[in-house]
JSON list of C-alpha atoms in Angstrom, two decimals:
[
{"chain": "P", "resi": 223, "resn": "GLU", "atom": "CA", "xyz": [75.98, -67.20, -102.81]},
{"chain": "P", "resi": 224, "resn": "SER", "atom": "CA", "xyz": [75.74, -69.82, -105.54]},
{"chain": "P", "resi": 225, "resn": "LYS", "atom": "CA", "xyz": [72.62, -71.24, -103.85]},
{"chain": "P", "resi": 226, "resn": "ILE", "atom": "CA", "xyz": [70.94, -67.83, -103.97]},
{"chain": "P", "resi": 227, "resn": "LYS", "atom": "CA", "xyz": [71.70, -67.41, -107.64]},
{"chain": "P", "resi": 228, "resn": "THR", "atom": "CA", "xyz": [70.38, -70.86, -108.26]},
{"chain": "P", "resi": 229, "resn": "HIS", "atom": "CA", "xyz": [67.18, -70.15, -106.47]},
{"chain": "P", "resi": 230, "resn": "LEU", "atom": "CA", "xyz": [66.93, -66.82, -108.24]},
{"chain": "P", "resi": 231, "resn": "ALA", "atom": "CA", "xyz": [67.28, -68.42, -111.59]},
{"chain": "P", "resi": 232, "resn": "GLU", "atom": "CA", "xyz": [64.47, -70.97, -110.62]},
{"chain": "P", "resi": 233, "resn": "ILE", "atom": "CA", "xyz": [62.24, -68.04, -109.64]},
{"chain": "P", "resi": 234, "resn": "GLU", "atom": "CA", "xyz": [62.84, -66.30, -112.90]},
{"chain": "P", "resi": 235, "resn": "ARG", "atom": "CA", "xyz": [62.30, -69.59, -114.86]},
{"chain": "P", "resi": 236, "resn": "ASP", "atom": "CA", "xyz": [58.84, -69.84, -113.05]},
{"chain": "P", "resi": 237, "resn": "GLN", "atom": "CA", "xyz": [58.20, -66.24, -113.92]},
{"chain": "P", "resi": 238, "resn": "ILE", "atom": "CA", "xyz": [57.42, -65.17, -110.44]},
{"chain": "P", "resi": 239, "resn": "TRP", "atom": "CA", "xyz": [59.66, -62.18, -111.01]},
{"chain": "P", "resi": 240, "resn": "SER", "atom": "CA", "xyz": [62.01, -60.99, -113.67]},
{"chain": "P", "resi": 241, "resn": "LYS", "atom": "CA", "xyz": [65.54, -59.59, -113.53]},
{"chain": "P", "resi": 242, "resn": "LEU", "atom": "CA", "xyz": [65.78, -55.93, -114.04]},
{"chain": "P", "resi": 243, "resn": "ALA", "atom": "CA", "xyz": [69.49, -55.41, -113.30]},
{"chain": "P", "resi": 244, "resn": "GLU", "atom": "CA", "xyz": [72.24, -57.56, -111.54]},
{"chain": "P", "resi": 245, "resn": "ILE", "atom": "CA", "xyz": [70.47, -57.26, -108.02]},
{"chain": "P", "resi": 246, "resn": "LYS", "atom": "CA", "xyz": [67.22, -55.61, -108.74]},
{"chain": "P", "resi": 247, "resn": "TYR", "atom": "CA", "xyz": [64.12, -57.74, -109.39]},
{"chain": "P", "resi": 248, "resn": "ILE", "atom": "CA", "xyz": [60.50, -56.71, -110.22]},
{"chain": "P", "resi": 249, "resn": "PHE", "atom": "CA", "xyz": [57.57, -58.82, -109.16]},
{"chain": "P", "resi": 250, "resn": "LYS", "atom": "CA", "xyz": [55.24, -60.00, -111.88]},
{"chain": "P", "resi": 251, "resn": "HIS", "atom": "CA", "xyz": [52.65, -61.36, -109.61]},
{"chain": "P", "resi": 252, "resn": "ALA", "atom": "CA", "xyz": [50.71, -58.56, -107.71]},
{"chain": "P", "resi": 253, "resn": "LEU", "atom": "CA", "xyz": [49.75, -60.88, -104.81]},
{"chain": "P", "resi": 254, "resn": "LEU", "atom": "CA", "xyz": [53.35, -61.90, -104.22]},
{"chain": "P", "resi": 255, "resn": "HIS", "atom": "CA", "xyz": [54.34, -58.20, -104.26]},
{"chain": "P", "resi": 256, "resn": "ASP", "atom": "CA", "xyz": [51.59, -57.33, -101.80]},
{"chain": "P", "resi": 257, "resn": "VAL", "atom": "CA", "xyz": [52.63, -60.15, -99.40]},
{"chain": "P", "resi": 258, "resn": "ILE", "atom": "CA", "xyz": [56.25, -59.19, -99.37]},
{"chain": "P", "resi": 259, "resn": "TYR", "atom": "CA", "xyz": [55.35, -55.54, -98.96]},
{"chain": "P", "resi": 260, "resn": "GLU", "atom": "CA", "xyz": [53.09, -56.39, -96.07]},
{"chain": "P", "resi": 261, "resn": "MET", "atom": "CA", "xyz": [55.77, -58.54, -94.52]},
{"chain": "P", "resi": 262, "resn": "GLN", "atom": "CA", "xyz": [58.33, -55.71, -94.79]},
{"chain": "P", "resi": 263, "resn": "LEU", "atom": "CA", "xyz": [55.78, -53.21, -93.31]},
{"chain": "P", "resi": 264, "resn": "LYS", "atom": "CA", "xyz": [54.99, -55.54, -90.35]},
{"chain": "P", "resi": 265, "resn": "ALA", "atom": "CA", "xyz": [58.64, -55.94, -89.67]},
{"chain": "P", "resi": 266, "resn": "ARG", "atom": "CA", "xyz": [59.18, -52.15, -89.73]},
{"chain": "P", "resi": 267, "resn": "ILE", "atom": "CA", "xyz": [56.15, -51.70, -87.40]},
{"chain": "P", "resi": 268, "resn": "ARG", "atom": "CA", "xyz": [57.54, -54.32, -84.93]},
{"chain": "P", "resi": 269, "resn": "GLU", "atom": "CA", "xyz": [60.90, -52.30, -84.97]},
{"chain": "P", "resi": 270, "resn": "LEU", "atom": "CA", "xyz": [59.19, -49.11, -84.34]},
{"chain": "P", "resi": 271, "resn": "HIS", "atom": "CA", "xyz": [57.29, -50.39, -81.42]},
{"chain": "P", "resi": 272, "resn": "LYS", "atom": "CA", "xyz": [60.63, -51.78, -80.01]},
{"chain": "P", "resi": 273, "resn": "LEU", "atom": "CA", "xyz": [62.23, -48.33, -80.34]},
{"chain": "P", "resi": 274, "resn": "ALA", "atom": "CA", "xyz": [59.27, -46.68, -78.71]},
{"chain": "P", "resi": 275, "resn": "ALA", "atom": "CA", "xyz": [59.39, -49.02, -75.75]},
{"chain": "P", "resi": 276, "resn": "GLN", "atom": "CA", "xyz": [63.21, -48.48, -75.38]},
{"chain": "P", "resi": 277, "resn": "SER", "atom": "CA", "xyz": [62.74, -44.70, -75.65]},
{"chain": "P", "resi": 278, "resn": "ILE", "atom": "CA", "xyz": [60.09, -44.58, -72.90]},
{"chain": "P", "resi": 279, "resn": "GLU", "atom": "CA", "xyz": [62.34, -46.68, -70.80]},
{"chain": "P", "resi": 280, "resn": "ILE", "atom": "CA", "xyz": [65.18, -44.22, -71.19]},
{"chain": "P", "resi": 281, "resn": "ILE", "atom": "CA", "xyz": [63.10, -40.97, -70.95]},
{"chain": "P", "resi": 282, "resn": "TYR", "atom": "CA", "xyz": [60.98, -42.25, -67.99]},
{"chain": "P", "resi": 283, "resn": "PRO", "atom": "CA", "xyz": [63.17, -44.59, -65.90]},
{"chain": "P", "resi": 284, "resn": "ASN", "atom": "CA", "xyz": [61.33, -45.95, -62.91]},
{"chain": "P", "resi": 285, "resn": "MET", "atom": "CA", "xyz": [58.17, -44.17, -63.67]},
{"chain": "P", "resi": 286, "resn": "GLU", "atom": "CA", "xyz": [55.38, -46.80, -62.90]},
{"chain": "P", "resi": 287, "resn": "GLU", "atom": "CA", "xyz": [52.71, -44.94, -64.93]},
{"chain": "P", "resi": 288, "resn": "LYS", "atom": "CA", "xyz": [54.55, -45.77, -68.05]},
{"chain": "P", "resi": 289, "resn": "LEU", "atom": "CA", "xyz": [54.71, -49.52, -67.48]},
{"chain": "P", "resi": 290, "resn": "TYR", "atom": "CA", "xyz": [51.55, -50.26, -69.28]},
{"chain": "P", "resi": 291, "resn": "GLU", "atom": "CA", "xyz": [52.66, -48.32, -72.33]},
{"chain": "P", "resi": 292, "resn": "ILE", "atom": "CA", "xyz": [56.07, -50.02, -72.40]},
{"chain": "P", "resi": 293, "resn": "ALA", "atom": "CA", "xyz": [54.46, -53.42, -72.02]},
{"chain": "P", "resi": 294, "resn": "ASN", "atom": "CA", "xyz": [52.08, -52.72, -74.96]},
{"chain": "P", "resi": 295, "resn": "HIS", "atom": "CA", "xyz": [54.91, -51.60, -77.21]},
{"chain": "P", "resi": 296, "resn": "TYR", "atom": "CA", "xyz": [57.13, -54.63, -76.46]},
{"chain": "P", "resi": 297, "resn": "ASP", "atom": "CA", "xyz": [54.11, -56.93, -76.95]},
{"chain": "P", "resi": 298, "resn": "LYS", "atom": "CA", "xyz": [53.39, -55.31, -80.39]},
{"chain": "P", "resi": 299, "resn": "ALA", "atom": "CA", "xyz": [57.17, -55.58, -81.19]},
{"chain": "P", "resi": 300, "resn": "GLU", "atom": "CA", "xyz": [56.84, -59.29, -80.52]},
{"chain": "P", "resi": 301, "resn": "ARG", "atom": "CA", "xyz": [59.66, -59.03, -77.88]},
{"chain": "P", "resi": 302, "resn": "THR", "atom": "CA", "xyz": [58.38, -61.74, -75.73]},
{"chain": "P", "resi": 303, "resn": "GLU", "atom": "CA", "xyz": [60.87, -61.67, -72.91]},
{"chain": "P", "resi": 304, "resn": "LYS", "atom": "CA", "xyz": [60.62, -57.89, -72.35]},
{"chain": "P", "resi": 305, "resn": "ALA", "atom": "CA", "xyz": [56.84, -57.94, -73.05]},
{"chain": "P", "resi": 306, "resn": "LEU", "atom": "CA", "xyz": [56.45, -60.55, -70.17]},
{"chain": "P", "resi": 307, "resn": "GLU", "atom": "CA", "xyz": [58.53, -58.47, -67.87]},
{"chain": "P", "resi": 308, "resn": "TYR", "atom": "CA", "xyz": [56.52, -55.32, -68.35]},
{"chain": "P", "resi": 309, "resn": "LEU", "atom": "CA", "xyz": [53.20, -57.01, -68.48]},
{"chain": "P", "resi": 310, "resn": "GLN", "atom": "CA", "xyz": [53.99, -58.40, -64.98]},
{"chain": "P", "resi": 311, "resn": "LYS", "atom": "CA", "xyz": [55.10, -55.09, -63.62]},
{"chain": "P", "resi": 312, "resn": "ALA", "atom": "CA", "xyz": [52.21, -53.12, -65.24]},
{"chain": "P", "resi": 313, "resn": "GLY", "atom": "CA", "xyz": [49.76, -55.70, -63.80]},
{"chain": "P", "resi": 314, "resn": "ALA", "atom": "CA", "xyz": [51.23, -55.30, -60.32]},
{"chain": "P", "resi": 315, "resn": "TYR", "atom": "CA", "xyz": [51.05, -51.50, -60.67]},
{"chain": "P", "resi": 316, "resn": "ALA", "atom": "CA", "xyz": [47.46, -51.68, -61.78]},
{"chain": "P", "resi": 317, "resn": "LYS", "atom": "CA", "xyz": [46.55, -54.04, -58.99]},
{"chain": "P", "resi": 318, "resn": "LYS", "atom": "CA", "xyz": [48.21, -51.84, -56.36]},
{"chain": "P", "resi": 319, "resn": "ASN", "atom": "CA", "xyz": [46.18, -48.93, -57.66]},
{"chain": "P", "resi": 320, "resn": "TYR", "atom": "CA", "xyz": [42.85, -50.78, -57.84]},
{"chain": "P", "resi": 321, "resn": "GLN", "atom": "CA", "xyz": [42.74, -50.65, -61.60]},
{"chain": "P", "resi": 322, "resn": "ASN", "atom": "CA", "xyz": [41.25, -54.05, -61.47]},
{"chain": "P", "resi": 323, "resn": "ASN", "atom": "CA", "xyz": [39.94, -54.51, -65.07]},
{"chain": "P", "resi": 324, "resn": "GLN", "atom": "CA", "xyz": [43.36, -53.26, -66.37]},
{"chain": "P", "resi": 325, "resn": "ALA", "atom": "CA", "xyz": [45.31, -55.54, -64.06]},
{"chain": "P", "resi": 326, "resn": "LEU", "atom": "CA", "xyz": [43.15, -58.61, -65.01]},
{"chain": "P", "resi": 327, "resn": "ASP", "atom": "CA", "xyz": [43.74, -57.79, -68.67]},
{"chain": "P", "resi": 328, "resn": "LEU", "atom": "CA", "xyz": [47.55, -57.49, -68.14]},
{"chain": "P", "resi": 329, "resn": "PHE", "atom": "CA", "xyz": [47.74, -60.75, -66.13]},
{"chain": "P", "resi": 330, "resn": "GLU", "atom": "CA", "xyz": [45.63, -62.58, -68.71]},
{"chain": "P", "resi": 331, "resn": "ARG", "atom": "CA", "xyz": [47.94, -61.31, -71.48]},
{"chain": "P", "resi": 332, "resn": "TYR", "atom": "CA", "xyz": [51.00, -62.34, -69.37]},
{"chain": "P", "resi": 333, "resn": "LEU", "atom": "CA", "xyz": [49.57, -65.92, -68.90]},
{"chain": "P", "resi": 334, "resn": "GLU", "atom": "CA", "xyz": [48.75, -66.24, -72.61]},
{"chain": "P", "resi": 335, "resn": "LEU", "atom": "CA", "xyz": [52.10, -64.96, -73.79]},
{"chain": "P", "resi": 336, "resn": "SER", "atom": "CA", "xyz": [53.94, -67.13, -71.30]},
{"chain": "P", "resi": 337, "resn": "LYS", "atom": "CA", "xyz": [52.84, -70.20, -73.29]},
{"chain": "P", "resi": 338, "resn": "GLN", "atom": "CA", "xyz": [55.29, -68.96, -76.01]},
{"chain": "P", "resi": 339, "resn": "GLY", "atom": "CA", "xyz": [58.32, -68.73, -73.71]},
{"chain": "P", "resi": 340, "resn": "ASN", "atom": "CA", "xyz": [60.31, -70.77, -71.35]},
{"chain": "P", "resi": 341, "resn": "ILE", "atom": "CA", "xyz": [58.82, -69.14, -68.24]},
{"chain": "P", "resi": 342, "resn": "ASP", "atom": "CA", "xyz": [59.53, -70.30, -64.60]},
{"chain": "P", "resi": 343, "resn": "ASP", "atom": "CA", "xyz": [56.49, -71.83, -63.18]},
{"chain": "P", "resi": 344, "resn": "VAL", "atom": "CA", "xyz": [56.80, -69.80, -60.07]},
{"chain": "P", "resi": 345, "resn": "GLN", "atom": "CA", "xyz": [56.25, -66.63, -62.06]},
{"chain": "P", "resi": 346, "resn": "ILE", "atom": "CA", "xyz": [53.13, -68.12, -63.62]},
{"chain": "P", "resi": 347, "resn": "ILE", "atom": "CA", "xyz": [51.94, -69.22, -60.16]},
{"chain": "P", "resi": 348, "resn": "GLU", "atom": "CA", "xyz": [52.43, -65.72, -58.79]},
{"chain": "P", "resi": 349, "resn": "THR", "atom": "CA", "xyz": [50.50, -64.23, -61.73]},
{"chain": "P", "resi": 350, "resn": "LEU", "atom": "CA", "xyz": [47.64, -66.72, -61.13]},
{"chain": "P", "resi": 351, "resn": "LYS", "atom": "CA", "xyz": [47.61, -65.79, -57.44]},
{"chain": "P", "resi": 352, "resn": "ASP", "atom": "CA", "xyz": [47.46, -62.08, -58.28]},
{"chain": "P", "resi": 353, "resn": "LYS", "atom": "CA", "xyz": [44.69, -62.70, -60.82]},
{"chain": "P", "resi": 354, "resn": "GLY", "atom": "CA", "xyz": [42.72, -64.71, -58.24]},
{"chain": "P", "resi": 355, "resn": "ALA", "atom": "CA", "xyz": [43.12, -62.02, -55.60]},
{"chain": "P", "resi": 356, "resn": "ILE", "atom": "CA", "xyz": [41.55, -59.45, -57.93]},
{"chain": "P", "resi": 357, "resn": "LEU", "atom": "CA", "xyz": [38.77, -61.81, -59.09]},
{"chain": "P", "resi": 358, "resn": "ARG", "atom": "CA", "xyz": [38.02, -62.52, -55.40]},
{"chain": "P", "resi": 359, "resn": "LEU", "atom": "CA", "xyz": [38.05, -58.77, -54.57]},
{"chain": "P", "resi": 360, "resn": "ILE", "atom": "CA", "xyz": [35.51, -57.91, -57.23]},
{"chain": "P", "resi": 361, "resn": "GLY", "atom": "CA", "xyz": [33.30, -60.92, -56.50]},
{"chain": "P", "resi": 362, "resn": "LYS", "atom": "CA", "xyz": [34.10, -63.22, -59.38]},
{"chain": "P", "resi": 363, "resn": "TRP", "atom": "CA", "xyz": [34.55, -66.08, -57.11]},
{"chain": "P", "resi": 364, "resn": "LYS", "atom": "CA", "xyz": [34.12, -68.96, -59.56]},
{"chain": "P", "resi": 365, "resn": "GLU", "atom": "CA", "xyz": [36.85, -67.36, -61.83]},
{"chain": "P", "resi": 366, "resn": "ALA", "atom": "CA", "xyz": [38.97, -66.78, -58.70]},
{"chain": "P", "resi": 367, "resn": "GLU", "atom": "CA", "xyz": [38.58, -70.35, -57.67]},
{"chain": "P", "resi": 368, "resn": "GLN", "atom": "CA", "xyz": [39.78, -71.55, -61.24]},
{"chain": "P", "resi": 369, "resn": "ALA", "atom": "CA", "xyz": [42.72, -69.36, -61.02]},
{"chain": "P", "resi": 370, "resn": "TYR", "atom": "CA", "xyz": [43.64, -70.66, -57.54]},
{"chain": "P", "resi": 371, "resn": "LEU", "atom": "CA", "xyz": [43.17, -74.25, -58.69]},
{"chain": "P", "resi": 372, "resn": "LYS", "atom": "CA", "xyz": [45.56, -73.68, -61.56]},
{"chain": "P", "resi": 373, "resn": "SER", "atom": "CA", "xyz": [48.08, -72.14, -59.21]},
{"chain": "P", "resi": 374, "resn": "ILE", "atom": "CA", "xyz": [47.79, -75.22, -56.85]},
{"chain": "P", "resi": 375, "resn": "GLY", "atom": "CA", "xyz": [48.24, -77.60, -59.72]},
{"chain": "P", "resi": 376, "resn": "LEU", "atom": "CA", "xyz": [51.43, -75.77, -60.89]},
{"chain": "P", "resi": 377, "resn": "ALA", "atom": "CA", "xyz": [52.73, -75.42, -57.21]},
{"chain": "P", "resi": 378, "resn": "THR", "atom": "CA", "xyz": [52.36, -79.17, -56.77]},
{"chain": "P", "resi": 379, "resn": "LYS", "atom": "CA", "xyz": [54.78, -79.75, -59.72]},
{"chain": "P", "resi": 380, "resn": "THR", "atom": "CA", "xyz": [57.44, -77.37, -58.29]},
{"chain": "P", "resi": 381, "resn": "ASN", "atom": "CA", "xyz": [57.65, -79.38, -54.95]},
{"chain": "P", "resi": 382, "resn": "ASP", "atom": "CA", "xyz": [57.84, -76.00, -53.17]},
{"chain": "P", "resi": 383, "resn": "LYS", "atom": "CA", "xyz": [55.86, -76.82, -50.01]},
{"chain": "P", "resi": 384, "resn": "ILE", "atom": "CA", "xyz": [55.56, -73.13, -48.96]},
{"chain": "P", "resi": 385, "resn": "LEU", "atom": "CA", "xyz": [54.37, -71.92, -52.29]},
{"chain": "P", "resi": 386, "resn": "LEU", "atom": "CA", "xyz": [51.81, -74.75, -52.36]},
{"chain": "P", "resi": 387, "resn": "ALA", "atom": "CA", "xyz": [50.67, -73.81, -48.99]},
{"chain": "P", "resi": 388, "resn": "GLU", "atom": "CA", "xyz": [50.29, -70.11, -49.97]},
{"chain": "P", "resi": 389, "resn": "CYS", "atom": "CA", "xyz": [48.11, -71.30, -52.90]},
{"chain": "P", "resi": 390, "resn": "ARG", "atom": "CA", "xyz": [46.01, -73.43, -50.86]},
{"chain": "P", "resi": 391, "resn": "LEU", "atom": "CA", "xyz": [45.60, -70.60, -48.32]},
{"chain": "P", "resi": 392, "resn": "ASP", "atom": "CA", "xyz": [44.34, -68.35, -51.14]},
{"chain": "P", "resi": 393, "resn": "LEU", "atom": "CA", "xyz": [41.77, -70.84, -52.20]},
{"chain": "P", "resi": 394, "resn": "GLY", "atom": "CA", "xyz": [40.79, -71.41, -48.48]},
{"chain": "P", "resi": 395, "resn": "LEU", "atom": "CA", "xyz": [40.21, -67.71, -47.93]},
{"chain": "P", "resi": 396, "resn": "LEU", "atom": "CA", "xyz": [38.09, -67.55, -51.12]},
{"chain": "P", "resi": 397, "resn": "LEU", "atom": "CA", "xyz": [36.00, -70.51, -49.98]},
{"chain": "P", "resi": 398, "resn": "GLN", "atom": "CA", "xyz": [35.55, -69.00, -46.54]},
{"chain": "P", "resi": 399, "resn": "ASN", "atom": "CA", "xyz": [34.42, -65.65, -47.97]},
{"chain": "P", "resi": 400, "resn": "ARG", "atom": "CA", "xyz": [32.02, -67.16, -50.24]},
{"chain": "P", "resi": 401, "resn": "GLY", "atom": "CA", "xyz": [30.57, -69.37, -47.44]}
]
């Protein structure tokens, strides 16, 4: 508490804000006011997205059609672990229902967001394989090949021979189809 009072005294001395009452301060610098207001607003928006995602989970349990919406809310709430979970589920649902562009978007978002967390390589490999399968299906063979090669590179690091064989098989099927 004494450190806080010391910092507040320094801030007052530098005239960034002035004391109104014991705990109330008013900002003198409009830019600082705007920045702090925006930070609070962003924090509130993140909290609202988290609440929206949790509400949908409760109201629509096991409803696959809501996975995309839940994933988006957790992503906007910056709840990385939950966002990754639902991006993966929503991507699998979209893939199963031939919503290829949406599935690709969800898998790409998953792969991008996974860089922020401590994600198991096997989950990343499975996502790359799913992405590659969709790209192969829609004829984007070069992009599918890149996804499969990334999955092979990661599978090699895991020392999981079966997973590595599956990744190589996926690439082999692509190359066979391509001719």
